[in-house]
Tab-separated table of C-alpha atoms in Angstrom:
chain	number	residue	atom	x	y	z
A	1	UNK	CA	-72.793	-151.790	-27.002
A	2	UNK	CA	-69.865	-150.300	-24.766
A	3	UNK	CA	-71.878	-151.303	-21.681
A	4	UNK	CA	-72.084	-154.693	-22.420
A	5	UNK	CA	-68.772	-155.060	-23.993
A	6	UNK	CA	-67.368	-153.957	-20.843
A	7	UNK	CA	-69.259	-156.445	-18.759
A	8	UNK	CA	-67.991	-158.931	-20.883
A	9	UNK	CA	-64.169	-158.445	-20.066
A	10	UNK	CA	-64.841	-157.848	-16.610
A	11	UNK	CA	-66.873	-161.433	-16.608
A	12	UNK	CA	-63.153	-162.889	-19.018
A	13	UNK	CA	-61.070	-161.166	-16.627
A	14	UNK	CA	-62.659	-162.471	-13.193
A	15	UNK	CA	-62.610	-165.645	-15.056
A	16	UNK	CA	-59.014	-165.729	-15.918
A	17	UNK	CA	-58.459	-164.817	-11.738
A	18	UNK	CA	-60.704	-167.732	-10.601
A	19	UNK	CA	-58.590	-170.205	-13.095
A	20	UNK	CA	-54.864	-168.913	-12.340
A	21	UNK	CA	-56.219	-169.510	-8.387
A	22	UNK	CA	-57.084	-172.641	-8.853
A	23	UNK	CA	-53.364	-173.660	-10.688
A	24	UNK	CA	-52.000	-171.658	-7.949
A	25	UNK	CA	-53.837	-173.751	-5.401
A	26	UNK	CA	-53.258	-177.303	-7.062
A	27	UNK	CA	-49.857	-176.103	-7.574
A	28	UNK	CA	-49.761	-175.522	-3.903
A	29	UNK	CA	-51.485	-178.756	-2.617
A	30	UNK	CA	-49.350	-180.663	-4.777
A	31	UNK	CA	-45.885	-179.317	-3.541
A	32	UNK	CA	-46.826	-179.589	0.358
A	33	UNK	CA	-48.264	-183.690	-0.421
A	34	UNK	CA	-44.213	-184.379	-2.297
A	35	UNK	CA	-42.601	-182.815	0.142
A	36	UNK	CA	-43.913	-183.899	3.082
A	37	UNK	CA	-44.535	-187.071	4.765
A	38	UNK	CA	-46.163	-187.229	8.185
A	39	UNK	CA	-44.967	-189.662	10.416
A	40	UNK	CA	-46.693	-192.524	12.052
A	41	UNK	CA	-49.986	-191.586	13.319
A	42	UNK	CA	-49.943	-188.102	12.548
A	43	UNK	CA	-52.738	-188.730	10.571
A	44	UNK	CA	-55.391	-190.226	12.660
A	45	UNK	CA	-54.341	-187.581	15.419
A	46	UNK	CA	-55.467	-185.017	12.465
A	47	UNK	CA	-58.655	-186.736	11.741
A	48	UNK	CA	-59.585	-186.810	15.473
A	49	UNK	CA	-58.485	-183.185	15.362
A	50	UNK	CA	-60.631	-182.378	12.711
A	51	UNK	CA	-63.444	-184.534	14.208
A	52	UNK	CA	-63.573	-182.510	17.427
A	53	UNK	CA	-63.430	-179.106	15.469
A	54	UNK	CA	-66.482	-180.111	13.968
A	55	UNK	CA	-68.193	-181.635	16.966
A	56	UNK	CA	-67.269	-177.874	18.654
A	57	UNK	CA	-68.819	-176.526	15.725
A	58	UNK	CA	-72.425	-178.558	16.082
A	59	UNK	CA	-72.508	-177.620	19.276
A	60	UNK	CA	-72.039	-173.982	18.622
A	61	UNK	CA	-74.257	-174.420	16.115
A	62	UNK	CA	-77.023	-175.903	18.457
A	63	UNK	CA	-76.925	-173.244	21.193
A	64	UNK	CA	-78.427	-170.408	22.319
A	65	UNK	CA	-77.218	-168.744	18.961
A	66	UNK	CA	-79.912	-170.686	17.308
A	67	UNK	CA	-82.774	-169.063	18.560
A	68	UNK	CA	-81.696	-165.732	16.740
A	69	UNK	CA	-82.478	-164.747	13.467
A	70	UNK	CA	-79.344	-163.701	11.973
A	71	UNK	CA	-77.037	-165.629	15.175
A	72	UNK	CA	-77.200	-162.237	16.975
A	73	UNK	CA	-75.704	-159.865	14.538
A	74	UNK	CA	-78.630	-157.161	15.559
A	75	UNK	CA	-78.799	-157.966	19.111
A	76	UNK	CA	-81.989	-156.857	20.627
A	77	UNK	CA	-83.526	-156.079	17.525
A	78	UNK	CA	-83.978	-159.327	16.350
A	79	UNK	CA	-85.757	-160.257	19.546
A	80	UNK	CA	-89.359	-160.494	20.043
A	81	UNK	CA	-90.162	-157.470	21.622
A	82	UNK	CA	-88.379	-155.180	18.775
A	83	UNK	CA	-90.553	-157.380	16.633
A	84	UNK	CA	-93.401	-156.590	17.950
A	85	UNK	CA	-92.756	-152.830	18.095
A	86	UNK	CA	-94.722	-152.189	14.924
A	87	UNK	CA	-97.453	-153.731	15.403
A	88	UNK	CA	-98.464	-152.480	18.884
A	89	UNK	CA	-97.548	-149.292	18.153
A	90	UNK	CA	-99.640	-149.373	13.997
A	91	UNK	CA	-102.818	-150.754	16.238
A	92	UNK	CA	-102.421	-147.465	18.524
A	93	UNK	CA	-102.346	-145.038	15.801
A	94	UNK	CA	-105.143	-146.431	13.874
A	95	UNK	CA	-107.241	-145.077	16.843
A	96	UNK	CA	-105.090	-142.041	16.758
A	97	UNK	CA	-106.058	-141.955	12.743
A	98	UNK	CA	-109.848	-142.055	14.033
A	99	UNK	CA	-109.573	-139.658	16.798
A	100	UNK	CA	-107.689	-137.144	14.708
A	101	UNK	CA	-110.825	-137.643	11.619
A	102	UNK	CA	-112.974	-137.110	14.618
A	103	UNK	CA	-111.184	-133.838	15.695
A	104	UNK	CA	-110.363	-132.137	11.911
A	105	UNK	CA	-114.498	-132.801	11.190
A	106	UNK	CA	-115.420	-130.953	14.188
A	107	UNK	CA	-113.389	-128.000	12.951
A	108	UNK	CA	-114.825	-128.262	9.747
A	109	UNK	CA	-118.519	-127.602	11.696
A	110	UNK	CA	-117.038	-124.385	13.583
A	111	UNK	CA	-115.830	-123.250	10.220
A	112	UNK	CA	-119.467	-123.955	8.345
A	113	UNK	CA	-121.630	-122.715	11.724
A	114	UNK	CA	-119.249	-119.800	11.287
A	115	UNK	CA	-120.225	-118.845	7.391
A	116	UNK	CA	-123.483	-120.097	8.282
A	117	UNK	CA	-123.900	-117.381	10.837
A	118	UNK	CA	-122.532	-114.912	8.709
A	119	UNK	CA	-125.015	-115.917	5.329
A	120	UNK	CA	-128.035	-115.181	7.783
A	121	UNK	CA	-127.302	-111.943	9.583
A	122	UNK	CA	-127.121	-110.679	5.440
A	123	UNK	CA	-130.573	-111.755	5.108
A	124	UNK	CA	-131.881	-109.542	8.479
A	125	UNK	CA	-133.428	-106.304	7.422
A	126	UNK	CA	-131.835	-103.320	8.672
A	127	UNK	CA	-132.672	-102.017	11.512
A	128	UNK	CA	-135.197	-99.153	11.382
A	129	UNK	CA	-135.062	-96.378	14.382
A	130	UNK	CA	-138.775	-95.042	14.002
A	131	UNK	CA	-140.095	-98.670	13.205
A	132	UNK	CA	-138.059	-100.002	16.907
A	133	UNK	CA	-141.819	-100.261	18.658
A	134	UNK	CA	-142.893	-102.208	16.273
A	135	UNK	CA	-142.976	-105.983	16.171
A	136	UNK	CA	-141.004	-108.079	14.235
A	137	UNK	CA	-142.166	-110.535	11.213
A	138	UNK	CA	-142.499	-114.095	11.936
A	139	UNK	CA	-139.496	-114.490	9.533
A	140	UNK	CA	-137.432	-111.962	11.629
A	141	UNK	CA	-138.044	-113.973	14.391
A	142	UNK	CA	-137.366	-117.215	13.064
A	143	UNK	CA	-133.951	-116.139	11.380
A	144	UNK	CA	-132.825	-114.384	15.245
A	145	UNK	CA	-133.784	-117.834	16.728
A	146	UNK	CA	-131.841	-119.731	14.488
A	147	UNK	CA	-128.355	-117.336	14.506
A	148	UNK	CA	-129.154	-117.356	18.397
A	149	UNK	CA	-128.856	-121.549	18.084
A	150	UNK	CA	-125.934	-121.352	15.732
A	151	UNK	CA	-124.032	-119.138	17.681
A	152	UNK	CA	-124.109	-121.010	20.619
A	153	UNK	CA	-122.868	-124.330	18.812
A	154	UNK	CA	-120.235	-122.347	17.418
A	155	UNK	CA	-118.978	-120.990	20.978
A	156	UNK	CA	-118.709	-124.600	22.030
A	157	UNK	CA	-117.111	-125.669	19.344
A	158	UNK	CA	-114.520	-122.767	19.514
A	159	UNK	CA	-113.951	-123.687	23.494
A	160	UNK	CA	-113.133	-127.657	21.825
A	161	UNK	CA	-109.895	-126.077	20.376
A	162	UNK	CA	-110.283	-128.887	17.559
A	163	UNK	CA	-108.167	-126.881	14.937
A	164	UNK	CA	-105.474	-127.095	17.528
A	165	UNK	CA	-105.780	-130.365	18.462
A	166	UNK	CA	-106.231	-131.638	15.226
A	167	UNK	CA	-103.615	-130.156	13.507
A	168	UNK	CA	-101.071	-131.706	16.547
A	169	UNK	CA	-102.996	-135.394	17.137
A	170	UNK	CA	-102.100	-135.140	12.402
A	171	UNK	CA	-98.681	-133.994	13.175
A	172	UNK	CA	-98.247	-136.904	15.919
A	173	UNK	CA	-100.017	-138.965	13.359
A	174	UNK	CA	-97.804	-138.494	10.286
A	175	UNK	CA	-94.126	-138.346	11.915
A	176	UNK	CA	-95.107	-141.544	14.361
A	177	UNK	CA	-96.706	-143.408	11.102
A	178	UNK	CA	-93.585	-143.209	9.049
A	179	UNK	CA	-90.823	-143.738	11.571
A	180	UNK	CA	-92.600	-146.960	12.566
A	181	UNK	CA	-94.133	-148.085	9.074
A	182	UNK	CA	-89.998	-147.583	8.479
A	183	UNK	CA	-88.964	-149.421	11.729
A	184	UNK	CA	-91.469	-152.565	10.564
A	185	UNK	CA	-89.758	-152.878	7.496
A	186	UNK	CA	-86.274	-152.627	9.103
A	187	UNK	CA	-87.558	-155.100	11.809
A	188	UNK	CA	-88.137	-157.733	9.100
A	189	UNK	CA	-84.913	-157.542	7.149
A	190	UNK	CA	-83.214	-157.739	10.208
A	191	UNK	CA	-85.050	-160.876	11.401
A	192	UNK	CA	-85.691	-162.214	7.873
A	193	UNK	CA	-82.851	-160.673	6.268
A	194	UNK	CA	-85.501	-160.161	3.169
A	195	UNK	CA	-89.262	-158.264	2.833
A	196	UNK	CA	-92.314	-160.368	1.841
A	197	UNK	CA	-93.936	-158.729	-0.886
A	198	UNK	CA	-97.831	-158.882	0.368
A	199	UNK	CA	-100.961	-157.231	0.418
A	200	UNK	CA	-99.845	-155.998	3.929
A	201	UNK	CA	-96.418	-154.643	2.801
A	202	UNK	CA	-98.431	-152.947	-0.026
A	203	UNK	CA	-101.330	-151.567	1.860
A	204	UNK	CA	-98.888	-149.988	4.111
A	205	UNK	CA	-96.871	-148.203	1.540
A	206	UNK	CA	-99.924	-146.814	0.270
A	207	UNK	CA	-101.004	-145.610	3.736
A	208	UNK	CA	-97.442	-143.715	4.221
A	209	UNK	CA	-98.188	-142.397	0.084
A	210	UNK	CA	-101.759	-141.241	1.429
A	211	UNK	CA	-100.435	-139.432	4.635
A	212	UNK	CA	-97.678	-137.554	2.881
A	213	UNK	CA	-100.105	-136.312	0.399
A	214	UNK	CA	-102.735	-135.242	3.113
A	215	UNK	CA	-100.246	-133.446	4.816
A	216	UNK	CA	-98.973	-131.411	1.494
A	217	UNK	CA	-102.560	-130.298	0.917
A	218	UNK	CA	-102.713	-128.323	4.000
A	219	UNK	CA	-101.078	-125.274	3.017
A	220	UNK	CA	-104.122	-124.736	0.067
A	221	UNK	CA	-106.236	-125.634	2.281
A	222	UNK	CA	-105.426	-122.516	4.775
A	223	UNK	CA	-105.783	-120.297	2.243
A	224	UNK	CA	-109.712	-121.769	1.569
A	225	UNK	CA	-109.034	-123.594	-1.341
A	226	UNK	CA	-112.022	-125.794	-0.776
A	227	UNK	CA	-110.824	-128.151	-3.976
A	228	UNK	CA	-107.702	-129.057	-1.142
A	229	UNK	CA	-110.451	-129.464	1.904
A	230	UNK	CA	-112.219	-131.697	0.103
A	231	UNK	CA	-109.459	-133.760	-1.485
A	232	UNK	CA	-107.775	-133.804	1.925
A	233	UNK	CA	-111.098	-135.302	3.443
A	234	UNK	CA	-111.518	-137.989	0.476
A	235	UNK	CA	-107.633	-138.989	1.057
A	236	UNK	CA	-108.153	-139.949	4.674
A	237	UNK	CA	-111.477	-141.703	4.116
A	238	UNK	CA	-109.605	-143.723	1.895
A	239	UNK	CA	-106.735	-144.318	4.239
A	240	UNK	CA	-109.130	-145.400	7.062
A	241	UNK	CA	-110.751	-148.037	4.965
A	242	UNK	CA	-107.014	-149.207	3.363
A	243	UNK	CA	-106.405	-149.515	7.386
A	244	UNK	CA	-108.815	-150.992	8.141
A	245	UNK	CA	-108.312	-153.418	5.534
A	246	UNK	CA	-105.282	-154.057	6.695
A	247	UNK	CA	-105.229	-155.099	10.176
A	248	UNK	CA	-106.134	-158.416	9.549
A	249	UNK	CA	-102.806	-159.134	7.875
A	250	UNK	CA	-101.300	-157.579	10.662
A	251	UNK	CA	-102.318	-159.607	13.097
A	252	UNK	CA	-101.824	-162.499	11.404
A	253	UNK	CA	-98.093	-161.709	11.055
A	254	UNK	CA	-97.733	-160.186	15.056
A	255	UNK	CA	-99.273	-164.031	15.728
A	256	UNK	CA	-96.229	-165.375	13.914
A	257	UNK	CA	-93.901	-163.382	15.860
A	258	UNK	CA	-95.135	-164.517	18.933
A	259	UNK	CA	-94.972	-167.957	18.260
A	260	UNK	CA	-90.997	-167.442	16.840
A	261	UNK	CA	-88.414	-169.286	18.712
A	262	UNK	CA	-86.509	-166.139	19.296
A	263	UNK	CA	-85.558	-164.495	22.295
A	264	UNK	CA	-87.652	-161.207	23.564
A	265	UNK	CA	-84.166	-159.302	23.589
């Protein structure tokens, strides 16, 4: 009850300002019309006055200022090219998003060849000193040909450095993302002066959301927490398909900027 009870004086008292202005101003208007009396065309000189005041004022109105958003208040980033910013650079790093899936799955394979590798040199039989003349089983032979194949796929994949170049294309990935889902937004409000709630606007939050919590699984993951791998693996699918999903809006709304009256800076 205090809560509102204090709204309500502040709502009497902001009430009681507006009224004693409006005395004051009457009070005002009234004084200056008794005690003065303009002389002979005084008054048409003010009305042709006022008229060109408010001729200046159209044309102000209808200039250059037009063409931007918000008359200019942002400057360059209410022009077209700022606008555009977001998109160009969201369509670039949903290839980057691909490229980086492509490069974390490869290290997934070294790290699988690698315990692969390891499960079948447990199964070879130890090695007997007298019994080196002899020749080996079929099955001897079969599981050397097969860590002999492994191996080599593993040494490639080890020369690919994908661990490294995953973990920087995801760290490019995730601090670009962000910053430019953030500059999008700004973009807009300083165009618009107001978001559009949308499937786009919505779909991109979520992307951000599904980044972030990618990101904070890697830590378990290091440590071989293979709950993490796979969650982290089932976040990103889901992130490329909510991209993908998305880029139709998104072009749809970098078409409207380029057909905006506004000026590229």
């Amino acid at each position: 009850m205090a809560p509102r009870s204090n709204l309500q004086c502040r709502s009497r008292r902001r009430l009681l300002g507006y009224g004693l202005a409006l005395v004051a101003g009457s009070c005002l208007l009234a004084s200056r019309g008794a005690g003065f009396v303009p002389p002979p065309g005084t008054g048409a000189a003010t009305q042709q006055q006022a008229g060109a005041v408010a001729a200046a004022g159209m044309v102000a109105a209808l200039g250059p200022a037009e063409a931007w958003a918000k008359g200019g208040v942002w400057g360059p980033l209410e022009g077209k090219v700022s606008s555009l910013v977001h998109p160009v650079i969201m369509a670039l790093l949903f290839f980057t998003t691909l490229y980086s899936g492509f490069l974390g799955w490869q290290w997934r394979q070294t790290r699988l060849i690698s315990g692969e590798l390891s499960d079948l040199r447990k199964t070879l039989p130890k090695e007997d000193p007298e019994a080196a003349a002899t020749e080996p089983s079929s099955a001897v032979k079969a599981i050397k040909a097969k860590i002999s194949e492994l191996d080599k796929q593993r040494k490639e994949l080890i020369q690919g450095a994908y661990k490294d170049k995953h973990f920087a294309t995801s760290s490019i990935l995730l601090g670009g993302g962000v910053f430019f889902t953030a500059y999008g937004i700004f973009n807009t409000w300083f165009r618009a002066e107001k978001l559009f709630p949308g499937p786009h606007l919505f779909a991109g939050a979520g992307i951000v959301v599904l980044w972030a919590v990618a990101a904070a699984l890697v830590p378990y993951m290091e440590k071989g927490n293979e709950t993490a791998r796979n969650a982290h693996i089932a976040l990103n699918v889901l992130n490329v398909l909510l991209f993908c999903w998305q880029l139709p809006t998104g072009l749809e709304i970098a078409q409207k900027v380029l057909g905006l009256d506004i000026p590229l800076f």
